[in-house]
Amino acid sequence: MSYRLGVLLGDDIGPEVVPEAITVAKAALDAVGVAAQWIDIPIGRAAYDATGTTMPADTIDRLAALDGWVLGPIGHQAYRELGEGAFNPHPIIRKHFDLYANIRPALSYANVPSLHDGVDVLIVRENNEGFQPDRNMVVGEGEFMPSEDMALSIRVITRKASARLARIACEYAEARGGHVTAVHKDTVFKLGCGLFAEECRKVAGEFPGITFDEVMVDTFALKLAMNPKQFDVVVITNLFGDIMSDLAAGLVGGLGLAPALQMGPKYAMAQAAHGSAPDIAGKGVANPYALIMSVAMLLDWLGRQRGDGALILAASAMDGAIKETIKDAKTLTPDLGGTASTGEMGRAVAARAASLVAA
Ligand code: ATP
């Protein structure tokens, strides 16, 4: 089989880390004999400078014709100074392709300075409703001001989104031989969180092989900060999940170690949890780990969707290669305590990915 995969570089450190992730993926795919065509699609500030918009009109159609794609970080905070055509494209993409589940692993490494050792938490975060006003309405925005002195934010929770998210979490837990924790606050948000929790309970009941419990979001923050090892798979609503996954990344060594896959029924997108990090852009020091792992998750997802064992093997070689590179600690970026550049770390991982397949 052959695949068509999109490359959307994004802003700031995007053009530094995304190409490294593609280099590693190419090395792994070549080694397992899978043909892939990588198609550049302009997005973000570069697209704005060339066309007057951060997301050209044909972007959705071009993405729909692909098997999957990689989206680099978007520096949307800087868009405020630009004109009307400058907007954050990723909520539109997530919504259009129904990428309802955001899978965010947090894994600690013994040799990387971190607040806790032995962390292996997988956060399964709802992606398209909740409090996020830029995607929780069909028309208009979920935030508005009836008067100069009052702002209202609407939070949307549906049975359908809660149940299908819980199913993804339970499937991951089943594969990891583990445990699902539903995180919410139904003591206060009796209807919204209540409905989410009810659906999680129902779905978990269909998976006799996993254990299931529930923790209030504030207690979860405390427990995660003090003893993250007690958690395995976490299913959580959108905004709570956004905050808790950054906390989880902070526990294991920072956002450079925070990959993510955005997945839906038909499409998936590799997009790291970190932003465009303008503070370190252009210095060649950004950690490519998060993007490399995000692309590995994309190839694994695609391999499972299409029943293609070679793709799954390539994904596992990428995963193994970056883990080995971190463990041997010779080619690490400064955030991980090393002195390597983004490119040096990317090339080291690519060489390892190819040799892991050959071994
Ligand atoms: P956004 O709101 O767009 O998600 P953010 O507010 O989460 O962005 P980031 O751009 O992710 O902010 O940056 C947060 C911090 O993490 C910065 O100090 C940045 O340098 C660091 N950081 C983010 N990504 C990386 C990376 N790949 N390698 C090293 N450091 C990173």
PDB file of C-alpha atoms and ligand atoms in Angstrom, residues 13 17 74 76-77 246 255-256 273-280 285-288 335, ligand 1:
ATOM      1  CA  ILE A  13       9.588  26.270  15.918  1.00  0.00           C
ATOM      2  CA  VAL A  17      10.658  20.341  14.463  1.00  0.00           C
ATOM      3  CA  ILE A  74       0.427  27.552  15.300  1.00  0.00           C
ATOM      4  CA  HIS A  76      -1.855  32.278  16.914  1.00  0.00           C
ATOM      5  CA  GLN A  77      -1.111  34.647  19.791  1.00  0.00           C
ATOM      6  CA  ASP A 246       0.034  20.448  30.427  1.00  0.00           C
ATOM      7  CA  LEU A 255       6.229  20.513  26.694  1.00  0.00           C
ATOM      8  CA  GLY A 256       9.039  19.265  24.451  1.00  0.00           C
ATOM      9  CA  ALA A 273       0.508  19.412  22.600  1.00  0.00           C
ATOM     10  CA  HIS A 274       3.040  22.241  22.686  1.00  0.00           C
ATOM     11  CA  GLY A 275       2.626  25.672  21.113  1.00  0.00           C
ATOM     12  CA  SER A 276       4.942  27.417  18.656  1.00  0.00           C
ATOM     13  CA  ALA A 277       7.430  28.454  21.391  1.00  0.00           C
ATOM     14  CA  PRO A 278       8.400  31.863  19.919  1.00  0.00           C
ATOM     15  CA  ASP A 279      10.892  32.319  22.797  1.00  0.00           C
ATOM     16  CA  ILE A 280      13.207  29.645  21.350  1.00  0.00           C
ATOM     17  CA  VAL A 285      17.259  24.130  20.108  1.00  0.00           C
ATOM     18  CA  ALA A 286      13.613  23.002  20.021  1.00  0.00           C
ATOM     19  CA  ASN A 287      13.077  19.425  21.082  1.00  0.00           C
ATOM     20  CA  PRO A 288      11.667  17.349  18.179  1.00  0.00           C
ATOM     21  CA  ASP A 335      15.580  21.188  27.528  1.00  0.00           C
TER      22      ASP A 335
HETATM   23  P1  ATP B   1      -0.215  27.592  22.983  1.00  0.00           P
HETATM   24  O1  ATP B   1      -1.112  28.429  23.842  1.00  0.00           O
HETATM   25  O2  ATP B   1      -0.143  28.033  21.565  1.00  0.00           O
HETATM   26  O3  ATP B   1      -0.475  26.111  23.127  1.00  0.00           O
HETATM   27  P2  ATP B   1       1.764  27.711  25.052  1.00  0.00           P
HETATM   28  O4  ATP B   1       1.316  28.911  25.799  1.00  0.00           O
HETATM   29  O5  ATP B   1       1.390  26.361  25.597  1.00  0.00           O
HETATM   30  O6  ATP B   1       1.269  27.813  23.535  1.00  0.00           O
HETATM   31  P3  ATP B   1       4.394  27.074  24.130  1.00  0.00           P
HETATM   32  O7  ATP B   1       4.629  27.778  22.855  1.00  0.00           O
HETATM   33  O8  ATP B   1       4.069  25.627  24.027  1.00  0.00           O
HETATM   34  O9  ATP B   1       3.306  27.848  24.959  1.00  0.00           O
HETATM   35  O10 ATP B   1       5.651  27.256  25.071  1.00  0.00           O
HETATM   36  C1  ATP B   1       5.623  27.044  26.491  1.00  0.00           C
HETATM   37  C2  ATP B   1       7.055  26.813  26.970  1.00  0.00           C
HETATM   38  O11 ATP B   1       7.483  25.503  26.582  1.00  0.00           O
HETATM   39  C3  ATP B   1       8.058  27.790  26.348  1.00  0.00           C
HETATM   40  O12 ATP B   1       9.025  28.154  27.306  1.00  0.00           O
HETATM   41  C4  ATP B   1       8.690  26.998  25.238  1.00  0.00           C
HETATM   42  O13 ATP B   1      10.009  27.387  24.920  1.00  0.00           O
HETATM   43  C5  ATP B   1       8.657  25.556  25.787  1.00  0.00           C
HETATM   44  N1  ATP B   1       8.528  24.595  24.683  1.00  0.00           N
HETATM   45  C6  ATP B   1       7.427  24.347  23.933  1.00  0.00           C
HETATM   46  N2  ATP B   1       7.687  23.446  22.980  1.00  0.00           N
HETATM   47  C7  ATP B   1       8.992  23.103  23.127  1.00  0.00           C
HETATM   48  C8  ATP B   1       9.874  22.207  22.431  1.00  0.00           C
HETATM   49  N3  ATP B   1       9.455  21.462  21.391  1.00  0.00           N
HETATM   50  N4  ATP B   1      11.155  22.118  22.848  1.00  0.00           N
HETATM   51  C9  ATP B   1      11.598  22.828  23.898  1.00  0.00           C
HETATM   52  N5  ATP B   1      10.814  23.692  24.587  1.00  0.00           N
HETATM   53  C10 ATP B   1       9.529  23.836  24.209  1.00  0.00           C
END
